[in-house]
Coordinates of C-alpha atoms (C1' of nucleotides) in Angstrom, one line a residue:
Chain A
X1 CA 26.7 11.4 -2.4
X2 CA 27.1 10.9 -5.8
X3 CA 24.6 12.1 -8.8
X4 CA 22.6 9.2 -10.6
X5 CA 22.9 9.7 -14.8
X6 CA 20.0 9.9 -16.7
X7 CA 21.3 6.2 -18.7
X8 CA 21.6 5.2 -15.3
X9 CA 17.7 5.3 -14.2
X10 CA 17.1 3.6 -17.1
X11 CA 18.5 0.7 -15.4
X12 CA 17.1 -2.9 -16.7
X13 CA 14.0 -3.3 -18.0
X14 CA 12.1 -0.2 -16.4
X15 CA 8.7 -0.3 -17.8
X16 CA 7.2 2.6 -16.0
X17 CA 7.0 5.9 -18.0
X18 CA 7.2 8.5 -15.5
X19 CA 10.1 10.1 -13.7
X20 CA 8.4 8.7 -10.6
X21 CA 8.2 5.2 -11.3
X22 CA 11.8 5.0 -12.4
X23 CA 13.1 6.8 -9.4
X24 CA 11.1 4.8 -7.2
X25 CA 12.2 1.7 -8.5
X26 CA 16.3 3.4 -8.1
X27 CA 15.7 4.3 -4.8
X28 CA 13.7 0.8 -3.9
X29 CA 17.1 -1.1 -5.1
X30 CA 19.3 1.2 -2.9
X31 CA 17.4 0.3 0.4
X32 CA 17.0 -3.9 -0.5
X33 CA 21.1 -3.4 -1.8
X34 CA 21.5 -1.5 1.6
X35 CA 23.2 1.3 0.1
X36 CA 20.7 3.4 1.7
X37 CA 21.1 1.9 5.5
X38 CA 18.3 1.2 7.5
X39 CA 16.7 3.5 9.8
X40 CA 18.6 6.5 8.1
X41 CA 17.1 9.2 7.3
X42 CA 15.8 10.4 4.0
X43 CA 15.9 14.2 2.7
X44 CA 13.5 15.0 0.0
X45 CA 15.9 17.9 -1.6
X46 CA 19.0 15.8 -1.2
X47 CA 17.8 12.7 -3.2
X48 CA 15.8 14.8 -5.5
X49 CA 19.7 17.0 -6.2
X50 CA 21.2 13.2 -6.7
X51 CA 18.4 11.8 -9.3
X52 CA 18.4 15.3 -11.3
X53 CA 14.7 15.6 -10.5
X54 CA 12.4 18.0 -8.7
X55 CA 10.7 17.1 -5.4
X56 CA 7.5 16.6 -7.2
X57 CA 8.0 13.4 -8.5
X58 CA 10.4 12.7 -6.0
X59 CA 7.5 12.2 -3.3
X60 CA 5.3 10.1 -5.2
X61 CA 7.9 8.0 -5.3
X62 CA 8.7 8.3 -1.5
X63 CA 5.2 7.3 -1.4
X64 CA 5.2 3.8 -3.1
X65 CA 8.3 3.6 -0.9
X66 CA 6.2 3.9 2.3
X67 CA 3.4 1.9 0.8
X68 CA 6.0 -0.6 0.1
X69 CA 6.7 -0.3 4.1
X70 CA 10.4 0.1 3.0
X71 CA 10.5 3.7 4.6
X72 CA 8.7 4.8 7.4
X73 CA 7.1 8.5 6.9
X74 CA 5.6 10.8 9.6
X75 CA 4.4 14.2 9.0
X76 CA 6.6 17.4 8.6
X77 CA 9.0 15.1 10.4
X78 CA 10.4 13.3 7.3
X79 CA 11.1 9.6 6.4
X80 CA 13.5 6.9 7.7
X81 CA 14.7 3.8 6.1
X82 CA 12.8 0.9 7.4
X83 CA 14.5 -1.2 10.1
X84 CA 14.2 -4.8 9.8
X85 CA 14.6 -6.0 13.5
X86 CA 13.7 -9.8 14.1
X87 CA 10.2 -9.2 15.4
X88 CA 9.3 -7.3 12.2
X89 CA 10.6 -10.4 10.5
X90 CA 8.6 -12.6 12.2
X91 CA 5.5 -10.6 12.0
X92 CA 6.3 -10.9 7.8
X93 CA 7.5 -14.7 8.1
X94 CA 4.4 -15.1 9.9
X95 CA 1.8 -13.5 7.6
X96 CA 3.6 -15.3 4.6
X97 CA 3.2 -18.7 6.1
X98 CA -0.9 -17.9 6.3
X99 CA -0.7 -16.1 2.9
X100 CA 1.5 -18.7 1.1
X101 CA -0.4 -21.6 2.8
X102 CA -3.8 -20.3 1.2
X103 CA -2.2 -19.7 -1.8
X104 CA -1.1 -23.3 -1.5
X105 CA -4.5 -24.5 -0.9
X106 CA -5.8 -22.4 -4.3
X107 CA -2.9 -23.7 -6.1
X108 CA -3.9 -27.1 -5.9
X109 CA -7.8 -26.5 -6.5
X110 CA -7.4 -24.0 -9.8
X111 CA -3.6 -24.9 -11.3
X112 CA -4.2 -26.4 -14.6
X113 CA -2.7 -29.9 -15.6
X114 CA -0.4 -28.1 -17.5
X115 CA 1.0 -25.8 -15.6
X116 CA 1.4 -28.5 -12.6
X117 CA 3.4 -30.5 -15.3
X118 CA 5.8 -27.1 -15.7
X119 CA 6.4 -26.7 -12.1
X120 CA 7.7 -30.3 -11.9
X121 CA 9.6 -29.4 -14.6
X122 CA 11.1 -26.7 -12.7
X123 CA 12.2 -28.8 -10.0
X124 CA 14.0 -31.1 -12.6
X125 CA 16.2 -28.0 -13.3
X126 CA 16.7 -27.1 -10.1
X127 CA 18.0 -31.2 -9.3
X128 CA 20.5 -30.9 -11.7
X129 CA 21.5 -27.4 -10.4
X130 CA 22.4 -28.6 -7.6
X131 CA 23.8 -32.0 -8.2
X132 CA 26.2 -30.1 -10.8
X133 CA 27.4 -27.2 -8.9
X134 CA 27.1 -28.8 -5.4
X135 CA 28.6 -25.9 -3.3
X136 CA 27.6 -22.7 -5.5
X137 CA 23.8 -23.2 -5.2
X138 CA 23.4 -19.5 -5.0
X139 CA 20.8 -20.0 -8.8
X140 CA 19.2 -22.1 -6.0
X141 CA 17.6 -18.7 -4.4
X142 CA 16.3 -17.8 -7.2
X143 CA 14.7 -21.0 -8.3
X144 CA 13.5 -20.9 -4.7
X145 CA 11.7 -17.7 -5.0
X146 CA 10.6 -18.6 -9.2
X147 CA 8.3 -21.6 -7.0
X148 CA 6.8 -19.5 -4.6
X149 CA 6.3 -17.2 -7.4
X150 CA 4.5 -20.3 -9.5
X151 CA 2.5 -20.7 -6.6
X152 CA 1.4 -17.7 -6.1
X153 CA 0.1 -17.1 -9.4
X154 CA -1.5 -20.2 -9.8
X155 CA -3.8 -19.6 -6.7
X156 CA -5.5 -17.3 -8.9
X157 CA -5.7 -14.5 -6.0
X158 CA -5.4 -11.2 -7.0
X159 CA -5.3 -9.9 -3.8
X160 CA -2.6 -13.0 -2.5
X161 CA -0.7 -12.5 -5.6
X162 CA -0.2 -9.0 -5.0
X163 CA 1.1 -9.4 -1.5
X164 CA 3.3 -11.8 -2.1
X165 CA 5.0 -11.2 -5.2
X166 CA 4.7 -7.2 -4.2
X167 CA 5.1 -6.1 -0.2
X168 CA 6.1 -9.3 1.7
X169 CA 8.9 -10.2 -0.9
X170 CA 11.0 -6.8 -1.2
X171 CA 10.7 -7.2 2.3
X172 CA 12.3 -10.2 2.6
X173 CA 14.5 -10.1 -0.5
X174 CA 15.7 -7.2 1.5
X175 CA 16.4 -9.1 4.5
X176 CA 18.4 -11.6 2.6
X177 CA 20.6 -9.4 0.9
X178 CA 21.5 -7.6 3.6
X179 CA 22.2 -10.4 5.9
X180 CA 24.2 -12.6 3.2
X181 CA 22.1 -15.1 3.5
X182 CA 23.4 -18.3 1.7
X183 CA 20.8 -20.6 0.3
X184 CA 19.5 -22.7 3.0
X185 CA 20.3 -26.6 2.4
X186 CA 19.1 -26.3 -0.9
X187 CA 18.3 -30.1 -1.4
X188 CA 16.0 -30.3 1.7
X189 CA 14.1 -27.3 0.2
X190 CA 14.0 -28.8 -3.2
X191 CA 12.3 -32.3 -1.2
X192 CA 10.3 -29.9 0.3
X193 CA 8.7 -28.3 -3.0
X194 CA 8.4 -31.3 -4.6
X195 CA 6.5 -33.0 -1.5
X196 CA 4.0 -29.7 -2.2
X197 CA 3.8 -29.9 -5.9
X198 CA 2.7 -33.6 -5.8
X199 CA 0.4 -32.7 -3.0
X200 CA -1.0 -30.0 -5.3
X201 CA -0.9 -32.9 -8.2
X202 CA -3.1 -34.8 -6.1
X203 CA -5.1 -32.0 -5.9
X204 CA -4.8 -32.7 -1.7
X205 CA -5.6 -28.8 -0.6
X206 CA -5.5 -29.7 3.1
X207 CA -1.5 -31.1 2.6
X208 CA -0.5 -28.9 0.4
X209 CA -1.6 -25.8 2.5
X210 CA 0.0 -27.8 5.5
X211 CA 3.2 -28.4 3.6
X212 CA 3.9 -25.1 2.6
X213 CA 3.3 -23.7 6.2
X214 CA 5.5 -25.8 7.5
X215 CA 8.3 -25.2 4.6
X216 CA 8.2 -21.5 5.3
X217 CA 7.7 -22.0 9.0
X218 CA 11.1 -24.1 8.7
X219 CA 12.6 -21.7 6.4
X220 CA 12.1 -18.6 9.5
X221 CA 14.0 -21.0 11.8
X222 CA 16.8 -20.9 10.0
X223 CA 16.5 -17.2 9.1
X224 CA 15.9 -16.4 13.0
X225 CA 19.1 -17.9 13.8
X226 CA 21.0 -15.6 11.5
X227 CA 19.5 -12.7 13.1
X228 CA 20.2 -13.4 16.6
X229 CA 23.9 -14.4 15.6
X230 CA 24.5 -10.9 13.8
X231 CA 22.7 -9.0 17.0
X232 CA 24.9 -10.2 19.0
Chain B
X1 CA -20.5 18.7 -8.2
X2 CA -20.8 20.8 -4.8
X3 CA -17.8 22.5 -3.2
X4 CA -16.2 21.3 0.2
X5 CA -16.3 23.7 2.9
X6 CA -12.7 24.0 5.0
X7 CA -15.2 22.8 8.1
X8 CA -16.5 19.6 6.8
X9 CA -13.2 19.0 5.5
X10 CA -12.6 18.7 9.3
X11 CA -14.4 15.9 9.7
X12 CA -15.2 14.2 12.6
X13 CA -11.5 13.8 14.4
X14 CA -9.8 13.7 12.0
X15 CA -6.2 13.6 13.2
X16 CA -4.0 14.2 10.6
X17 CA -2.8 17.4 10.1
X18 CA -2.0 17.7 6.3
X19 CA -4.0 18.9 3.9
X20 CA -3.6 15.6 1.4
X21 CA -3.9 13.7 5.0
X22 CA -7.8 15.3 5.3
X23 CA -8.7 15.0 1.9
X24 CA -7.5 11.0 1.8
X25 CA -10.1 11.0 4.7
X26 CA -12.9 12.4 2.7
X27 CA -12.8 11.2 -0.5
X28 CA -12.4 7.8 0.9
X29 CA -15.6 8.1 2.7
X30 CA -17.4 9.2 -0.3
X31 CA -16.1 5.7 -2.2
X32 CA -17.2 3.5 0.4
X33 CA -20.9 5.3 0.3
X34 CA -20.9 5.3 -3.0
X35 CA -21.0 8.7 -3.7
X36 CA -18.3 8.4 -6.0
X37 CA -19.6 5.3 -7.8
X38 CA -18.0 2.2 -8.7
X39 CA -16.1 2.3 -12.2
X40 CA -16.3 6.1 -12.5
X41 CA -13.4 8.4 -13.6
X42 CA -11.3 10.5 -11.1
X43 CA -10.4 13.9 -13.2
X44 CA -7.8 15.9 -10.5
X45 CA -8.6 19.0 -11.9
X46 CA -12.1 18.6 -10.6
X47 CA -11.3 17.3 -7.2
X48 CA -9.2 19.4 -6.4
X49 CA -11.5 22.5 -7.4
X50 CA -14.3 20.9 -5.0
X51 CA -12.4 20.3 -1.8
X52 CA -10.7 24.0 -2.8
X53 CA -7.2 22.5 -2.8
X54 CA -4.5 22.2 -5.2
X55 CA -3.7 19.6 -7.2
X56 CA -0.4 18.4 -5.2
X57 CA -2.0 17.4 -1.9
X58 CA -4.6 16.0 -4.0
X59 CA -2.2 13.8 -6.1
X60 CA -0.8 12.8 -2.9
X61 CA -4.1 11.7 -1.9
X62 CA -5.0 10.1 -4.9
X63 CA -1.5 7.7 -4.3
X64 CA -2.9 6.5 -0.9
X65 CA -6.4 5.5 -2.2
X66 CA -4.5 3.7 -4.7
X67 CA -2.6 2.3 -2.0
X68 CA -5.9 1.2 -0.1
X69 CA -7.2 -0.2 -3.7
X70 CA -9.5 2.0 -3.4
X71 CA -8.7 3.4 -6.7
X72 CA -7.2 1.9 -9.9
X73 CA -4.1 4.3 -12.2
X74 CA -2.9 3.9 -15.3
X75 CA -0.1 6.4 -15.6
X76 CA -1.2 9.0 -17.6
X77 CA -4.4 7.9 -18.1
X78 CA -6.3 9.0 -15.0
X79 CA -7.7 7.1 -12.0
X80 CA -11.1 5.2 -11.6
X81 CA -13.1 3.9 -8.5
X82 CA -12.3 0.3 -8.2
X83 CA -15.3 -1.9 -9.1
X84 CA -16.0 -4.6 -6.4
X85 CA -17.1 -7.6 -8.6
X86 CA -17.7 -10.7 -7.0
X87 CA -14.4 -12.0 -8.4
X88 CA -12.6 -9.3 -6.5
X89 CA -15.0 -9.9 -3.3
X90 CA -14.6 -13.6 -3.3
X91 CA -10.4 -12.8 -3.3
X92 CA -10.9 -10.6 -0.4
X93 CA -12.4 -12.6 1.8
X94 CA -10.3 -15.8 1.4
X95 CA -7.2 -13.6 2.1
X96 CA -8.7 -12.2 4.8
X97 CA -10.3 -16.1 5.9
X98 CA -6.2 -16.8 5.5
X99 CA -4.9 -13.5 7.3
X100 CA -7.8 -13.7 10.1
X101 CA -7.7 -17.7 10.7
X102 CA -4.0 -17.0 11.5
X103 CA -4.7 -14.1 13.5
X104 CA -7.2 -16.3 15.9
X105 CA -4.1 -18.6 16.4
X106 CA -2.0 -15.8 17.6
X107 CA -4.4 -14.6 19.7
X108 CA -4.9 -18.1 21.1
X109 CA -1.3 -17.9 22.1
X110 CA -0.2 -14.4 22.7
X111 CA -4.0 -12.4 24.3
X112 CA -3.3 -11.7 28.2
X113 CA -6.1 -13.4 30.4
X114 CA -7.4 -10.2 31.3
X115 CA -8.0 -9.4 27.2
X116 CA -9.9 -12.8 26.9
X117 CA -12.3 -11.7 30.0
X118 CA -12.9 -8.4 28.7
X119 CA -13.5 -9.8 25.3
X120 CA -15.7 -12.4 26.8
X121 CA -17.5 -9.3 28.2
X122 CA -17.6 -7.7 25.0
X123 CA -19.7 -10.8 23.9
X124 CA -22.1 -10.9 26.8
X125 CA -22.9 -6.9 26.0
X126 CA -24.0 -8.2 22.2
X127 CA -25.9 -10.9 23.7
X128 CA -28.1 -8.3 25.3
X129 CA -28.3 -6.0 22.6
X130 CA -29.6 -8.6 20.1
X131 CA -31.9 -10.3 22.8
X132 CA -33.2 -6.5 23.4
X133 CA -33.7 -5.1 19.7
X134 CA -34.7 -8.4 18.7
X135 CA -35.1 -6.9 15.5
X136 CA -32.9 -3.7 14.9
X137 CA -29.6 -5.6 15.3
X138 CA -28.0 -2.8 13.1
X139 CA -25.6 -2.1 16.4
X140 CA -24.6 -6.1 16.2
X141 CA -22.6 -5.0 12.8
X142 CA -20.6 -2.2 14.5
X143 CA -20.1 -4.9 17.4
X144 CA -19.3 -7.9 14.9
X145 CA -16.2 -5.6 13.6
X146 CA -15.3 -4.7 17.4
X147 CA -14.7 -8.7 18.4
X148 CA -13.0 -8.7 15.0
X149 CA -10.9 -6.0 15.8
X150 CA -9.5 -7.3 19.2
X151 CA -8.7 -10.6 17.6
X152 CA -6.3 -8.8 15.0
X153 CA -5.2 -6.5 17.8
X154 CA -4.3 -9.4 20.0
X155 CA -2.5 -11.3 17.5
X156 CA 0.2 -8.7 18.0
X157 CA 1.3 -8.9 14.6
X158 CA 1.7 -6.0 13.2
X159 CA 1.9 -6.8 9.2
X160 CA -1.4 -8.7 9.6
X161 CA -2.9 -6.0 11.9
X162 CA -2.3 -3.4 9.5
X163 CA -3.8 -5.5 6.7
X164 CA -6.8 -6.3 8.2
X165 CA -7.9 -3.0 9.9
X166 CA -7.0 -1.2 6.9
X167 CA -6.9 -2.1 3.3
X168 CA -9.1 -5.6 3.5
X169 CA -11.7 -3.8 6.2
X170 CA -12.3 -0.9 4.1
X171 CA -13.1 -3.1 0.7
X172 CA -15.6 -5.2 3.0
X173 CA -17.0 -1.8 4.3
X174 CA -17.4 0.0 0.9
X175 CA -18.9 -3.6 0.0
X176 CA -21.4 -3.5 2.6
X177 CA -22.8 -0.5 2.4
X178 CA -23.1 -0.4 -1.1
X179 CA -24.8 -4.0 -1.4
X180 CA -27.1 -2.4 1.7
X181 CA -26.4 -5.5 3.8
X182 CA -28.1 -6.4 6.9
X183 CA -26.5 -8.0 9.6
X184 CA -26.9 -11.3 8.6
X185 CA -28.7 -13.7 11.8
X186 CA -26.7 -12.6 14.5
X187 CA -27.4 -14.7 16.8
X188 CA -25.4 -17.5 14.9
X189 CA -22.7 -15.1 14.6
X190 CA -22.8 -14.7 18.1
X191 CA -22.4 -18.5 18.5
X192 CA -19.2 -18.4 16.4
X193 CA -17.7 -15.9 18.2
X194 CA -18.4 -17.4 21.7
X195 CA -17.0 -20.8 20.5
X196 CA -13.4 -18.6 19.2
X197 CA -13.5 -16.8 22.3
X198 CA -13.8 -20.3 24.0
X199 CA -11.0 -21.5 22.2
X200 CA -8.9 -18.8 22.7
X201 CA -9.5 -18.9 26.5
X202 CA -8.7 -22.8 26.2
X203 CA -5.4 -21.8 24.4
X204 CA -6.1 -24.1 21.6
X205 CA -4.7 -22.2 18.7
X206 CA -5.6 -25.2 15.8
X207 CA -9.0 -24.8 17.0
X208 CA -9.3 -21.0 17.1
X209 CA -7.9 -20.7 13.7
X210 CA -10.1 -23.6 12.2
X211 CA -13.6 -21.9 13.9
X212 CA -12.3 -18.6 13.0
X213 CA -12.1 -19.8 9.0
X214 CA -15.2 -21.8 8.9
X215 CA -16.7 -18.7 10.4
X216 CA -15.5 -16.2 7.5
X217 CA -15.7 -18.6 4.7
X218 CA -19.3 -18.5 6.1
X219 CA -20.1 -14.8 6.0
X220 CA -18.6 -14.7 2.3
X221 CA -21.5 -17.6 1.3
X222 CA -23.9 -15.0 2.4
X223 CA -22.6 -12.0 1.0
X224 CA -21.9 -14.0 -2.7
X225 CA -25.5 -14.6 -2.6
X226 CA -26.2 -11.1 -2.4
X227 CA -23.9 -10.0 -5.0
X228 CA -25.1 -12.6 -7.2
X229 CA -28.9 -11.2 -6.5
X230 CA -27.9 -7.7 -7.3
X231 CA -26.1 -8.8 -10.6
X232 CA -29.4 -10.2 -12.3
Chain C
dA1 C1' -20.0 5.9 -45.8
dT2 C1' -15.6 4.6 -43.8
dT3 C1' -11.0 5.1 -42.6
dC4 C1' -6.9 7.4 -41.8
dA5 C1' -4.3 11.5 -40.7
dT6 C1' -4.0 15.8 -38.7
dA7 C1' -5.0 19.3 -35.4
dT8 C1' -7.2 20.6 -31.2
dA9 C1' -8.5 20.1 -26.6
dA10 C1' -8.4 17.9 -22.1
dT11 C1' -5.7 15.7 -18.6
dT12 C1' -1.7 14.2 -16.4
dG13 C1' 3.3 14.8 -15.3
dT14 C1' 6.9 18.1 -13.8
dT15 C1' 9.0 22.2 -12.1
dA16 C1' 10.3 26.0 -9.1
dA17 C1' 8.9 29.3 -5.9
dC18 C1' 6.4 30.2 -1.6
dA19 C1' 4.4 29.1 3.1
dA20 C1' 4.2 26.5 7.3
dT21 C1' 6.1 23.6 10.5
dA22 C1' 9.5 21.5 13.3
dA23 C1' 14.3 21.0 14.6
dA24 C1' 18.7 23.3 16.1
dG25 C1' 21.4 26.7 18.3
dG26 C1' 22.4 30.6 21.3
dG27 C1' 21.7 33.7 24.9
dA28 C1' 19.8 35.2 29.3
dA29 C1' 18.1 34.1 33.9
dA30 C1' 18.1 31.2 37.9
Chain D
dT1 C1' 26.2 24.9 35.1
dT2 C1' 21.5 24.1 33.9
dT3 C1' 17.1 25.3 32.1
dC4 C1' 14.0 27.9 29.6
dC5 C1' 12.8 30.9 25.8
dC6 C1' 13.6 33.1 21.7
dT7 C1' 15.7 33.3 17.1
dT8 C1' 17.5 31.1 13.3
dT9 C1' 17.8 27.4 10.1
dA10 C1' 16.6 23.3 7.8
dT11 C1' 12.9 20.5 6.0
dT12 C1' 8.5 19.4 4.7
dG13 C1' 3.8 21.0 2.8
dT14 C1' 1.5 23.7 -0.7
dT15 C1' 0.7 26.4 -4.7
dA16 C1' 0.4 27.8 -9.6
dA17 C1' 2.5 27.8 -14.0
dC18 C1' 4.6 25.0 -17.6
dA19 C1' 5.6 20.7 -20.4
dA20 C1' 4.3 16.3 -22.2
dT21 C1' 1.1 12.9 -23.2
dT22 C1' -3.2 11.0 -24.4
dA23 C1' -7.8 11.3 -26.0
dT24 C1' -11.2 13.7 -29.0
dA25 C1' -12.9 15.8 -32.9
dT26 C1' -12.5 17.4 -37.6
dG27 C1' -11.9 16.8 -42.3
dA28 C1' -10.0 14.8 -46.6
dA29 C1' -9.2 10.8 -49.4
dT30 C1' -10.6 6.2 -50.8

DNA sequence: ATTCATATAATTGTTAACAATAAAGGGAAA
DNA sequence: TTTCCCTTTATTGTTAACAATTATATGAAT
């Protein structure tokens, strides 16, 4: 185990201020990176030796990690590295699809002529990323997740947001990386968001709720099949 | 401010065997009742001096009623009791209308038979209680989270179990007491939960999570119009 | 009187040592 | 050899002192 340099936590663009925040957000890459492998097990003084902190800080950030539910802590026993089995996907896939949906729903009743005008926009860009590159649609995943992220924000849902853009996503992010997941027919998706952002033009709640359950109900489908291929 | 002593610290069952564990436990009881009221600054120094602790347990505490939202940081800065606005209610109970709607559809398909009879059961004992009291339906709001409860529970997802019986529960809760709510006509809330609990035994998921919506979006009518009382 | 700068105090962030608990290993008895 | 108990070790929980930061108050200059 190698130590971390101070330069290093700096990393890109950490805004927090304490020792905690940046070591959380260190440690938070390693797991969704996969460095840290899952379901092994985490020793306070050994990653507190590697970050050239002291065990205070080094706890509070364990703790966002466990609030995060990427570790799993039980007392004077120590913490593990969550394990992202299928059914714990599903359970998140699951929870998204109502999340998202409502979020959908919002979207379409509060987004602002404006913004709806953007997140076609959007789309645009992400046409002519794919029509140019045609096989190397990896910007793709990100444009994915900056729509869901548009989304979510315009539903105006604190709570939502939160959840979305915070828990469910490293979650899944994680899940991603870690099974190479390749962007997933990128053109059917991009049909997909635009089918939503019209219904959300429309300002149609009911279809663009429906929509976007099915899009991410689709999308779990696909990532389902991974998993069972790779358990096997 | 009075001291804590190590017995009522205790609690009743509390079953959690760290000091920060206990303390969580207490102080979050004091923010729902209001004895730590909304808005007002959390000084450690202070805490811990009243439940005779120190302040690392008590930081550790302070993380997980951040956690629960039950508390809002600034790094350093200091914490606050989160102030329920109706903003922040009105959030709350669409997620949970989202989270909850979906969790009557899984229960629809996953909840054994026996589970749907002794649920069913669970109803017939609230049907007595309310046609007994007539009047003191206070029991009724104990019973209303109970049928709420087993829906979440029989969804058998975990992510939206842990979601509702926790963080969104203990908002509503602190909510509640604080706005001194009275169960509001249970006998229609009754109605709503035989008609789930129909559709659940009929294995119509579409309908479950439809009635189980209509029946939360109207529970937060009620409450908004006791927030916006309050607020004048 | 108002505003800015400085100094002071209050509060949070961090550290290292100490205590308590649970896991691991070794030895004796069956 | 296996099982149980005891001892040892490793790891987490807790404490109190120290450092760093922010907020407050005081006073001088405009």
């Amino acid at each position: 185990m190698n130590e971390v340099s101070q330069k290093e936590l700096e990393g890109t663009l950490t805004q927090t201020k304490t020792l905690a925040g940046k070591v959380y957000e260190s440690i938070k890459a390693e797991i969704i990176r996969g460095e840290l492998s899952q379901g092994s097990k985490i020793v306070e003084s050994e990653l507190a030796f590697k970050y050239g902190i002291s065990r205070g800080p080094l706890r509070e950030a364990i703790h966002r990690l466990e609030q995060m539910k990427l570790i799993l802590r039980v007392p004077h026993a120590g913490s593990r590295v969550v394990t992202l089995d299928i059914k714990t996907m599903h359970d998140i896939y699951t929870a998204r699809e109502a999340l998202e949906g409502m979020a959908a729903r919002l979207a379409a009743r509060h987004m602002s002529d404006e913004a709806i005008v953007s997140l076609q926009n959007l789309l645009d860009t992400h046409e002519q990323v794919i029509s140019e590159s045609d096989g190397k649609t990896y910007l793709q995943e990100e444009g994915n997740i900056d729509f869901h992220h548009r989304i979510a924000s315009a539903s105006q849902n604190q709570w939502i947001l939160e959840n979305l853009n915070g828990e469910l996503y490293q979650l899944i992010r994680m899940c991603r990386y870690q099974s190479g997941q390749q962007p997933t027919r990128p053109a059917k998706a991009l049909a997909q968001h635009r089918q939503i952002a019209f219904a959300i033009e429309q300002r149609d709640e009911e279809l663009a709720e429906l929509l976007m359950r099915r899009h991410i109900s689709g999308a779990w489908k696909i990532v389902k099949t991974i998993l069972e291929l790779q358990n096997d």
